[in-house]
Short mmCIF file of C-alpha atoms and ligand atoms in Angstrom, two decimals:
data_model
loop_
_atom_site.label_atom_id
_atom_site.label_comp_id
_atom_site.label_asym_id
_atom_site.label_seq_id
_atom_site.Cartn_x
_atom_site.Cartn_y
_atom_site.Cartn_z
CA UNK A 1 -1.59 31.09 -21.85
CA UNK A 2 -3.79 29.52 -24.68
CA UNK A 3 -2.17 28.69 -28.02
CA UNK A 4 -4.81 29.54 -30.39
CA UNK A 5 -3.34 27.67 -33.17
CA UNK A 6 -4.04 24.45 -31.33
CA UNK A 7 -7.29 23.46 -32.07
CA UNK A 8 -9.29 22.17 -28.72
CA UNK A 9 -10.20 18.89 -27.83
CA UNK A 10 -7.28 17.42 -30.53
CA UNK A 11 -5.73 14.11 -28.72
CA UNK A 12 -3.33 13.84 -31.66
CA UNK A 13 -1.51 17.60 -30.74
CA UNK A 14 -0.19 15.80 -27.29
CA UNK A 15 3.09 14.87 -27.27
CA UNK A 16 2.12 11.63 -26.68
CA UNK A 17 -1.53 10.34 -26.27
CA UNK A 18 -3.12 9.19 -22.93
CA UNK A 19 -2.02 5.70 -22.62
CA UNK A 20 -5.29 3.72 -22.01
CA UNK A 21 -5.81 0.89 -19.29
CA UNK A 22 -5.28 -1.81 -22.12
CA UNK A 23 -1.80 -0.36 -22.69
CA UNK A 24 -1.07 -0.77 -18.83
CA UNK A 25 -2.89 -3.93 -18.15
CA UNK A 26 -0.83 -4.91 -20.93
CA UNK A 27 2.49 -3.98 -19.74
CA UNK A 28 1.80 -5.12 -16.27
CA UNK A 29 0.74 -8.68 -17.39
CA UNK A 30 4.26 -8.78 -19.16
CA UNK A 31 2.44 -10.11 -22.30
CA UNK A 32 4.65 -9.68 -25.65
CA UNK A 33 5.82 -6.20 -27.01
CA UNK A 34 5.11 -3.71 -24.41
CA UNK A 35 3.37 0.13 -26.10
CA UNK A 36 2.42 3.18 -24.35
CA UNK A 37 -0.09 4.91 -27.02
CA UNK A 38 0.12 2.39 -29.76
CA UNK A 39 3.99 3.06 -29.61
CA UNK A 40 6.81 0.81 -29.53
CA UNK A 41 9.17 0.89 -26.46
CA UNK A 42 12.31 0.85 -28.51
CA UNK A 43 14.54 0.50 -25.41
CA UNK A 44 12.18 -1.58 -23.49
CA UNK A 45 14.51 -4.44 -22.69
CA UNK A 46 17.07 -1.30 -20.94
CA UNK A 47 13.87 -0.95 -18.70
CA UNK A 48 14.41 -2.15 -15.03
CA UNK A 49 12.59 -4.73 -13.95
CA UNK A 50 9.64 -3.35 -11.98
CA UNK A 51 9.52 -0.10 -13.50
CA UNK A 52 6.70 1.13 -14.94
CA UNK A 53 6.84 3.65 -18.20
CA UNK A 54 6.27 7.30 -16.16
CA UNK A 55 3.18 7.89 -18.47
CA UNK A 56 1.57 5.66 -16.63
CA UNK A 57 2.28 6.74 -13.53
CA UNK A 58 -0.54 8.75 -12.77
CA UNK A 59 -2.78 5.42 -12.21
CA UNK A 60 -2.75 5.08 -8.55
CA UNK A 61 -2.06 1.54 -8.04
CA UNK A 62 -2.87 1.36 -4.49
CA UNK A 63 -6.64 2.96 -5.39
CA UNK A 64 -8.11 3.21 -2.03
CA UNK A 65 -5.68 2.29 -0.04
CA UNK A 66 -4.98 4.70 2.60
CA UNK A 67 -1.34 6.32 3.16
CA UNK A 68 0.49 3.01 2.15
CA UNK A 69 4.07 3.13 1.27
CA UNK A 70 4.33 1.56 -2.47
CA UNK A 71 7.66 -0.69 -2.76
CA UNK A 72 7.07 -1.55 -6.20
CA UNK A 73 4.29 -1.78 -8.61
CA UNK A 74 4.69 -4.86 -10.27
CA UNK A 75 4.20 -7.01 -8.59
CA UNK A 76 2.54 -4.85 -6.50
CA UNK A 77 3.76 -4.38 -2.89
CA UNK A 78 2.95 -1.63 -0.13
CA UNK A 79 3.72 -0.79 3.40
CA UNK A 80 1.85 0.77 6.28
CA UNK A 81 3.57 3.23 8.23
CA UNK A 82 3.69 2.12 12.00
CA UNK A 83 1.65 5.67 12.85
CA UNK A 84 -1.48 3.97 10.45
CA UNK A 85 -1.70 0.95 12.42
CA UNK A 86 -2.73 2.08 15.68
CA UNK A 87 -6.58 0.67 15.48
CA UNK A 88 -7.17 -2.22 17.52
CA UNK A 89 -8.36 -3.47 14.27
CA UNK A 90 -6.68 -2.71 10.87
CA UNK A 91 -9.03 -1.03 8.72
CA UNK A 92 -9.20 -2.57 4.96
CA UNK A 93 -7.55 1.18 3.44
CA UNK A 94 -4.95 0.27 5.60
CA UNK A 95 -4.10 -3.66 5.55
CA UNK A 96 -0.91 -4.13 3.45
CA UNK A 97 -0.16 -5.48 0.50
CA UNK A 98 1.87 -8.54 -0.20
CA UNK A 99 1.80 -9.63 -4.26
CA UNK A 100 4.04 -12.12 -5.91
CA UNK A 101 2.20 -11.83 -9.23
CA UNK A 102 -0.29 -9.96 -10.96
CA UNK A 103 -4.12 -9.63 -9.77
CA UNK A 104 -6.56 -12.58 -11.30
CA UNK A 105 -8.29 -11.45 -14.25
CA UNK A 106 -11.68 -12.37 -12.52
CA UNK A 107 -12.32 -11.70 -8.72
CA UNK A 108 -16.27 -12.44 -8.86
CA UNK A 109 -17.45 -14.18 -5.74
CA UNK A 110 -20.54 -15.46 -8.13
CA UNK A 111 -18.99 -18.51 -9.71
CA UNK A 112 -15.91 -19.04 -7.61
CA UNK A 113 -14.95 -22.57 -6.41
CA UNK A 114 -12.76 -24.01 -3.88
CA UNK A 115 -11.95 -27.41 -4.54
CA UNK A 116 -10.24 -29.44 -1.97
CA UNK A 117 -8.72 -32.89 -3.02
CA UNK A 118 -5.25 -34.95 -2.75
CA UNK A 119 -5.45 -37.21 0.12
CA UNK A 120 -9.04 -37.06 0.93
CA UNK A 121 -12.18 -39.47 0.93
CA UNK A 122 -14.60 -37.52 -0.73
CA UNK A 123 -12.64 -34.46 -2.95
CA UNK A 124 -15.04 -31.53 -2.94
CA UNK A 125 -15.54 -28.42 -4.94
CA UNK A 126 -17.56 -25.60 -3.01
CA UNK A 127 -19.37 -22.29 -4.18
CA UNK A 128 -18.99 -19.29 -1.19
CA UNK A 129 -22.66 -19.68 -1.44
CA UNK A 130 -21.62 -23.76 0.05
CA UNK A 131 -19.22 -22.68 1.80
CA UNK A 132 -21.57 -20.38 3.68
CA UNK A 133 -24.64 -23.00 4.27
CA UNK A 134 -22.77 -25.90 4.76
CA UNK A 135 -19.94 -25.07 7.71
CA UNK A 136 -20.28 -22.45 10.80
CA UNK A 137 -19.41 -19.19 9.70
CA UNK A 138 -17.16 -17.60 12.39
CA UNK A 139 -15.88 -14.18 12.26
CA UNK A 140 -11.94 -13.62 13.81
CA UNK A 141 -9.53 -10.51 14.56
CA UNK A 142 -6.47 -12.48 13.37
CA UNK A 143 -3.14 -10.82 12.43
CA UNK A 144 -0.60 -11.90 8.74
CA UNK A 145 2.86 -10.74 9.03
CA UNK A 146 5.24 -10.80 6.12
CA UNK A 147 8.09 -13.62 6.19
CA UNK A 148 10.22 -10.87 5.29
CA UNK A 149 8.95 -7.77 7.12
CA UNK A 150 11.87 -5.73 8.97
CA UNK A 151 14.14 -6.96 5.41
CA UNK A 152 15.20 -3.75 5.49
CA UNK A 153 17.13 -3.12 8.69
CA UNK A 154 19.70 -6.28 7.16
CA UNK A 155 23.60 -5.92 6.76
CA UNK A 156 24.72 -7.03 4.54
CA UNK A 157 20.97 -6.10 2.67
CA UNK A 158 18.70 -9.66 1.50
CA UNK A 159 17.22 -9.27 -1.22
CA UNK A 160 13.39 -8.87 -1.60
CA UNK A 161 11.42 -5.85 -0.81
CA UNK A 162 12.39 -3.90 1.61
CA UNK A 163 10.03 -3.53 4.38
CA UNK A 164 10.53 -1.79 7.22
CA UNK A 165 8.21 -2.21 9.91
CA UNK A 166 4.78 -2.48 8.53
CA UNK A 167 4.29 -5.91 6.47
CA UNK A 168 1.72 -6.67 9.32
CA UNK A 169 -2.22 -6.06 10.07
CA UNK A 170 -4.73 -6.93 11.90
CA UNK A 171 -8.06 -6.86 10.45
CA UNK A 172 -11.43 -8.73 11.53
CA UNK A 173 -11.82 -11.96 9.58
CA UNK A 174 -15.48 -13.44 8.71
CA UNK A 175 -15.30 -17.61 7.01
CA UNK A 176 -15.27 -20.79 8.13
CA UNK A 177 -12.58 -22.50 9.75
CA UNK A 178 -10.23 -24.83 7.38
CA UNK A 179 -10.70 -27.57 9.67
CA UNK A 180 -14.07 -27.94 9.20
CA UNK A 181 -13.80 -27.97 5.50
CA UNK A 182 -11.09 -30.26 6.04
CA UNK A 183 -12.69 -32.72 8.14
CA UNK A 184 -15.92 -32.54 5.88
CA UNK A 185 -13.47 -33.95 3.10
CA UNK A 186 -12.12 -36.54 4.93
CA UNK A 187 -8.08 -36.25 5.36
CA UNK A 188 -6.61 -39.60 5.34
CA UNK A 189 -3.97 -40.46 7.23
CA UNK A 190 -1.18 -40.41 4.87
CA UNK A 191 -1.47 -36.93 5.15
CA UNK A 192 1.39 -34.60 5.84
CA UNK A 193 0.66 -31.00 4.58
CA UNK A 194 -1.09 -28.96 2.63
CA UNK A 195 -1.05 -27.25 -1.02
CA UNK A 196 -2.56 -23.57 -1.82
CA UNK A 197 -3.04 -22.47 -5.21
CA UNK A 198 -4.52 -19.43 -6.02
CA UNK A 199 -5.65 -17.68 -9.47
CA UNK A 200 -3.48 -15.30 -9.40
CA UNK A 201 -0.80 -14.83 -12.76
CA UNK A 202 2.52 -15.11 -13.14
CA UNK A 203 4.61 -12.08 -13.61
CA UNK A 204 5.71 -13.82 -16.92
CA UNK A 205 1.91 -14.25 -18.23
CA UNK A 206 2.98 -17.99 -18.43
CA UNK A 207 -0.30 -19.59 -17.27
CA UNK A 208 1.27 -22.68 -16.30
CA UNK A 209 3.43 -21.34 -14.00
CA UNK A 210 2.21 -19.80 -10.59
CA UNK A 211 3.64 -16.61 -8.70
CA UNK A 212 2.96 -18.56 -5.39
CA UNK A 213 1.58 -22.12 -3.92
CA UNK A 214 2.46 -22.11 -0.31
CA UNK A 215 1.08 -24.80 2.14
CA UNK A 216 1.51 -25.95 5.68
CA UNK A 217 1.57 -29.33 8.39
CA UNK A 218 -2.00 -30.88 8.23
CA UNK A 219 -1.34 -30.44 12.28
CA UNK A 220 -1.46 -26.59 11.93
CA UNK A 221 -4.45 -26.77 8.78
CA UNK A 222 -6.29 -28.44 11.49
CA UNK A 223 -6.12 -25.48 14.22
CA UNK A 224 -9.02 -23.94 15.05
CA UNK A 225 -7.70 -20.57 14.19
CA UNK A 226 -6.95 -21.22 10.77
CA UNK A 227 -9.54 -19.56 8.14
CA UNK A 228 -10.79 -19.70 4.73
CA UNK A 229 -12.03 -15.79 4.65
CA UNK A 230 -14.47 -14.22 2.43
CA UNK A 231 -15.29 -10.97 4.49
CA UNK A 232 -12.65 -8.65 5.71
CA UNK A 233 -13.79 -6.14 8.33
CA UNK A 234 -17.29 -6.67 7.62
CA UNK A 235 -17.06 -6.01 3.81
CA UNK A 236 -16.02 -7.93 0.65
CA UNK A 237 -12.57 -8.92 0.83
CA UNK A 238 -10.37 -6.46 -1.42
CA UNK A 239 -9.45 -7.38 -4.95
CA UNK A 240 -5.59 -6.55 -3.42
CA UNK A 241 -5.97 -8.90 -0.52
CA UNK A 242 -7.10 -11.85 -2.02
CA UNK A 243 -11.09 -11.33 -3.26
CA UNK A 244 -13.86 -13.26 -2.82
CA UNK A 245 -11.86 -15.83 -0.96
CA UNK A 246 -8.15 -16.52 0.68
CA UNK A 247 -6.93 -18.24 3.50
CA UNK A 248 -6.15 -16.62 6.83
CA UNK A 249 -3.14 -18.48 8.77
CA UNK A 250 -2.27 -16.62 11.96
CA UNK A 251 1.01 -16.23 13.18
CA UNK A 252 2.62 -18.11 10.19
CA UNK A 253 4.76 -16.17 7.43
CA UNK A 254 2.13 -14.15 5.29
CA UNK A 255 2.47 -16.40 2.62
CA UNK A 256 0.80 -19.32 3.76
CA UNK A 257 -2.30 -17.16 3.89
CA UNK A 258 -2.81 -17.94 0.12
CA UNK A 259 -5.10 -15.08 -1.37
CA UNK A 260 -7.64 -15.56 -4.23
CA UNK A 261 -8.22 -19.55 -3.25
CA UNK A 262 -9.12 -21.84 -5.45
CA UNK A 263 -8.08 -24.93 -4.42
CA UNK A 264 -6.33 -26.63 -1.10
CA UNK A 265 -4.45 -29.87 -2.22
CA UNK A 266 -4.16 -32.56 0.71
CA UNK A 267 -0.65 -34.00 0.23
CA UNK A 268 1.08 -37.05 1.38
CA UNK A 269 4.43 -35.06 1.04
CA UNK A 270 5.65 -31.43 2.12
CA UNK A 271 4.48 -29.51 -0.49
CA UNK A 272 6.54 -28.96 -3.59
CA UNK A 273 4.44 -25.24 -5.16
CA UNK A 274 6.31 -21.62 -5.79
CA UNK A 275 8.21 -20.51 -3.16
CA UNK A 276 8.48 -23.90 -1.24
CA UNK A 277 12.02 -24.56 -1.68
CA UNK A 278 15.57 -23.52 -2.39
CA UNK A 279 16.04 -19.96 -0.06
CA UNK A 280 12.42 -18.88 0.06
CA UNK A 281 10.57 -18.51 3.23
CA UNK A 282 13.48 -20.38 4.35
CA UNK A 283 16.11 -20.23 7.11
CA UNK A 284 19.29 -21.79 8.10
CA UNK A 285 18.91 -24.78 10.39
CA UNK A 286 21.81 -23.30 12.38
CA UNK A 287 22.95 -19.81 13.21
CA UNK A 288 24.85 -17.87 10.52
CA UNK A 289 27.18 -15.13 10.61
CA UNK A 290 25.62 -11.84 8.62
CA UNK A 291 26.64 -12.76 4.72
CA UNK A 292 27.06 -16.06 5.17
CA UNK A 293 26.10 -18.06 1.68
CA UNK A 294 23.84 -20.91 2.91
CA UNK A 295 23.50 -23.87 1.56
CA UNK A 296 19.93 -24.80 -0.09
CA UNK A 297 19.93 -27.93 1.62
CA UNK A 298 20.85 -26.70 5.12
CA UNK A 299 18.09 -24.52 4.88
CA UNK A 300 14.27 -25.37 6.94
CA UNK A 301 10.98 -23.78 5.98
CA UNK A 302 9.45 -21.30 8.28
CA UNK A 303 7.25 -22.28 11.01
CA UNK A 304 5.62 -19.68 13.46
CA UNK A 305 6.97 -16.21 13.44
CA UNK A 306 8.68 -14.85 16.47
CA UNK A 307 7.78 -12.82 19.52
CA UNK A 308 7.23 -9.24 18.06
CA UNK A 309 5.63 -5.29 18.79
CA UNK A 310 5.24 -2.56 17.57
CA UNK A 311 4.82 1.42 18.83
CA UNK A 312 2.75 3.12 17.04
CA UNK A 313 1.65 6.44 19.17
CA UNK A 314 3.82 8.78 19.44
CA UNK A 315 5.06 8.36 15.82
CA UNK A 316 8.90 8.18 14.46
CA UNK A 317 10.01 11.99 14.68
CA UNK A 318 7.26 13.19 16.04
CA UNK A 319 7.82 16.38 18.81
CA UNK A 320 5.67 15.49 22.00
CA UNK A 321 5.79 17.57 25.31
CA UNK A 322 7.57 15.87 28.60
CA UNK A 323 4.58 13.53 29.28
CA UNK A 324 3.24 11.24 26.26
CA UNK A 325 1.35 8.23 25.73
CA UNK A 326 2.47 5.74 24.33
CA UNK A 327 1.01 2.60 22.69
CA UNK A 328 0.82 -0.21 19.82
CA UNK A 329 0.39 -3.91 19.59
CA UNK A 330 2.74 -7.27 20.03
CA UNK A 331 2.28 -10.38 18.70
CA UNK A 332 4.03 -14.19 18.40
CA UNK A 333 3.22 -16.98 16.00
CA UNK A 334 1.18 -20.23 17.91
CA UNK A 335 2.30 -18.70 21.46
CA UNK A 336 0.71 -15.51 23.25
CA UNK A 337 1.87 -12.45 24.68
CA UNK A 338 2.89 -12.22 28.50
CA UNK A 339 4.45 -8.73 29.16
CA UNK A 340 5.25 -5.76 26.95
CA UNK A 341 8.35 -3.32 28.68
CA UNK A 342 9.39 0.02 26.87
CA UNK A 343 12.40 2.17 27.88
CA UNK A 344 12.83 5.58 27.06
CA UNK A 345 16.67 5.53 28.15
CA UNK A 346 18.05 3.14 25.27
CA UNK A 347 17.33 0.30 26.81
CA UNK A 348 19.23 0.52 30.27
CA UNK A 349 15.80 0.53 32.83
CA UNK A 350 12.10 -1.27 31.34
CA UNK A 351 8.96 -0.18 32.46
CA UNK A 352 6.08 -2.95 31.90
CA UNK A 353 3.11 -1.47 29.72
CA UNK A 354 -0.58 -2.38 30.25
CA UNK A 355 -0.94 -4.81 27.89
CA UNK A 356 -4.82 -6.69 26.55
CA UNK A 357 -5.58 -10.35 26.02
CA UNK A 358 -5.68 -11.03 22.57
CA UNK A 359 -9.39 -10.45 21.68
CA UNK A 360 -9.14 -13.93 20.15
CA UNK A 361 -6.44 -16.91 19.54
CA UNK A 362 -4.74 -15.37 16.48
CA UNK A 363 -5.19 -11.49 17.44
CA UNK A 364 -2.48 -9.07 17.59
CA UNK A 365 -2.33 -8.16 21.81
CA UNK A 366 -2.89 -3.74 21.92
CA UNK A 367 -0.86 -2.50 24.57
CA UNK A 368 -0.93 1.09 26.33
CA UNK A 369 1.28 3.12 28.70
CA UNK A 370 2.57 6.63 29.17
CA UNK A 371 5.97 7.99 29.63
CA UNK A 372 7.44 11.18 31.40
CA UNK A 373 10.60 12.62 30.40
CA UNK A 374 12.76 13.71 32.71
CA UNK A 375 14.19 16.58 30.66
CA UNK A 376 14.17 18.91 26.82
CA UNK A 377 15.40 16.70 24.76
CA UNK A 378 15.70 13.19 22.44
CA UNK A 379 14.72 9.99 23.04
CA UNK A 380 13.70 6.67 21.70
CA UNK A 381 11.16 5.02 22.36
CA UNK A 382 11.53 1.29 22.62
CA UNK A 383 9.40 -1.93 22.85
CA UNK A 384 9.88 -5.51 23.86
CA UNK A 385 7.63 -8.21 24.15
CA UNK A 386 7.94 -10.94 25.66
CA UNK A 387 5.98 -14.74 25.04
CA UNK A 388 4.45 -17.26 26.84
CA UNK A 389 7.53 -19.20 26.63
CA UNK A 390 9.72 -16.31 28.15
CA UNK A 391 11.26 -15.60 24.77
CA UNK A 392 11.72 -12.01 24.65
CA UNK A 393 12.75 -9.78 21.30
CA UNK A 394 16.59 -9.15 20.35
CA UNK A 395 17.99 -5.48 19.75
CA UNK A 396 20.23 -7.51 16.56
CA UNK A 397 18.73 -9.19 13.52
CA UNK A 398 19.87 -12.81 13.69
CA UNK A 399 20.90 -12.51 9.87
CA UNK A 400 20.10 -14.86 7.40
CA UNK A 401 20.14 -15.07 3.38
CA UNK A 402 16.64 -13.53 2.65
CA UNK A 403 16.05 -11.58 5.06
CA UNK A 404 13.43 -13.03 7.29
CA UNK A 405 12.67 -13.26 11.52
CA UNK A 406 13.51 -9.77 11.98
CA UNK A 407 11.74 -9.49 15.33
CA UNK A 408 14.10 -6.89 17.02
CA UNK A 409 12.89 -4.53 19.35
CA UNK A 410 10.54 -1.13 17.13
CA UNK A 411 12.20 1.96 18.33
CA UNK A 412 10.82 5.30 17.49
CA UNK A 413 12.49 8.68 18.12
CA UNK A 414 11.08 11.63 19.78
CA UNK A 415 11.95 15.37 20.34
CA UNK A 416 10.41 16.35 23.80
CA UNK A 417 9.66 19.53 25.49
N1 LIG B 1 -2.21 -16.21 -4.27
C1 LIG B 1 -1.33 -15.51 -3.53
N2 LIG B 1 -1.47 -15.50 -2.20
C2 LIG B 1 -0.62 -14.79 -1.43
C3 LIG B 1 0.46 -14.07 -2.01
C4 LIG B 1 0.58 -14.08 -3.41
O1 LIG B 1 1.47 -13.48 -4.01
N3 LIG B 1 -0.33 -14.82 -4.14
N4 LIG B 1 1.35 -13.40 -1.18
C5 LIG B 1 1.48 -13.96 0.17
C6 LIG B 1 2.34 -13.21 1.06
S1 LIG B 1 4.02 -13.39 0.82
C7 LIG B 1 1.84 -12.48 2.11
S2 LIG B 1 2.85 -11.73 3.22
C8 LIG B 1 0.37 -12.33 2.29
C9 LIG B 1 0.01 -10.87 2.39
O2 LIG B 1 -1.37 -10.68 2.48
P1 LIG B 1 -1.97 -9.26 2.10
O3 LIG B 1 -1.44 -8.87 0.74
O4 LIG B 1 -3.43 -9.42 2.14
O5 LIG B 1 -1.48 -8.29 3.13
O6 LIG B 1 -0.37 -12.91 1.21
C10 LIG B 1 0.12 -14.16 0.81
N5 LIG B 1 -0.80 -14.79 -0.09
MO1 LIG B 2 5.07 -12.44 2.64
#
């Protein structure tokens, strides 16, 4: 029903006006008093941290992004539901999103620079345009997993989002390697590691803090595997995953892929950035007993992630009839994937699934295989890979304070016949 006293086309007879994308940009950035609408939050310090005034809500904040699961919108941080991750190669809509701060202000590839310096003989700063004419551009399936993906399955609960399965693509890379760029600079030999910063901001808006400066053993920077990335499955790279230009470390935690490069430090000590120390992207040195307090300085940084898979066809819930196939991917930090078993009886008998070379060192392995029920009824679905080493996944989480290295088996329930 139309009220015919309002006149049309009057902003000022809403309740409250549209908030505009200054107001939000705003707000997100955390920059002094936040408004919706040129108004005053009067209870904005009651407002959990993370949340978002409603009115803003209807800005998708995951844009294209295709049937991601949003943990939290600032920083931002989505999921992919196991069932969206069945390509051989993760499309861009669907690669997941990781932030520990807010997006740079300017993603432009025209005008970006890499510099590389520290412990090198000749410190260089590099256009994409250099980067492009002066190394061999290589393109790479290689897969990023999240430190803390599976976070959500621990008991007593770690803080940090809460990801289930799906902190974990794998989409086709196009760069150069860091190596390259590496050797090109010269790395001396007092070096130990490396330093990433990125231009991303701080959640506080302090610009002399960063959300995140990750780095890794100058043994590892030197792999061949290891990429600085400025294509993503044939496209730009995308403005949530690090555009024009980020660094692709396969089989390490997801954070040492530093996203929106600008600079790799050379260091003659294990890097010191955000999120070195203390308990992140760290682990006990020894095993703990589920809510144990550790220690800072009994705890190591991460190195390669562990042997891990995931099903996804049939998907969690899903009714099938007595025959379906079944299928997904498996993958292990600096080792490869030997044999991939799933049981449909909880575990008691393993059949071994067909299971692919990686297409590439650093690519998730795709893995096939059909079951037949031998009755109506429920069952799981469960996987196990096991690596090159003969390390195979657990059912339990070996717990630790954060949440991290939760490589137990993927199960996924089905109602047959
Ligand atoms: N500059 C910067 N790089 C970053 C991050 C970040 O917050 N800032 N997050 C890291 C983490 S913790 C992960 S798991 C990966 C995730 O990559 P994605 O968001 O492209 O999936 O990016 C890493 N690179
Ligand atoms: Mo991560």
């Amino acid at each position: 029903m139309t009220d015919h006293n309002q006149p049309e086309h009057d902003d000022t007879a809403n309740a409250i006006d549209t908030p505009d994308r200054e107001d939000r940009r705003r707000f997100l950035r955390g920059a002094g008093v936040a408004t919706v609408a040129g108004l005053a939050i009067p209870f904005a310090s009651n407002l959990p941290a993370g949340f978002v005034p409603a009115a803003f809500a209807d800005e998708n904040p995951l844009g294209d992004k295709d049937g991601l699961t949003l943990l939290g919108d600032r920083p931002v941080n989505a999921e992919t539901p196991a069932h969206l991750l069945d390509d051989a190669i993760t499309p861009t809509e669907r690669h997941f999103i990781r932030n520990n701060g807010l997006l740079p202000d300017n993603m432009e590839a025209d005008g970006w620079t890499l510099t590389v310096d520290g412990f090198v003989d000749n410190p260089m700063t590099l256009s994409i345009a250099d980067l492009r004419s002066n190394f061999e551009v290589i393109t790479r399936a290689l897969h990023i997993e999240c430190g803390g993906n599976g976070r959500a399955a621990f008991d007593p609960p770690a803080r940090g989002n809460q990801w289930t399965v799906g902190a974990v693509a794998c989409s086709e890379w196009t760069g150069v390697r860091l190596k390259d760029v590496l050797e090109a600079a010269g790395v001396q030999a007092a070096a130990v590691y490396t330093g990433h910063i990125g231009a991303d901001i701080h959640l506080s808006g302090d610009p002399d803090k960063q959300p995140l400066s990750r780095g890794i053993p100058i043994e590892k920077a030197l792999d061949d595997d290891v990429m600085i990335a400025f294509e993503m499955n044939g496209g730009p790279l995308h403005p949530m995953n690090g555009a024009p230009l980020r660094l692709v470390v396969p089989g390490w935690p997801g954070s040492c892929s530093q996203k929106w490069l600008t600079r790799i430090w050379v260091r003659d000590v294990v890097h010191d950035g955000e999120k070195m120390g203390g308990q992140s992207y760290r682990v006990p040195a020894y095993p703990v007993a589920p809510g144990t307090d550790v220690p800072n300085e009994d705890m190591v940084i991460m190195g390669p992630m562990p042997v891990k898979s995931i099903v996804t066809f049939p998907e969690n819930g899903a009714a099938t009839g007595l025959a379906t196939d079944v299928r997904g991917h498996a993958w292990v930090g600096d080792r490869t994937i030997e044999t991939l078993e799933i049981s449909i009886d909880f575990g008691a008998t393993w059949t071994q699934a067909e299971l692919d070379a990686p297409v590439n060192k650093g690519a998730w392995q795709n893995w096939r295989s059909s079951v037949t029920f031998p009755m109506a009824g429920y069952y799981e679905i469960w996987a196990r890979a096991t690596d090159s080493e003969g390390v195979s996944q657990p059912h339990a989480i070996a717990w630790n304070p954060r949440g991290y290295n939760n490589n137990s088996m993927h199960r996924v329930g089905v109602m047959a016949g």
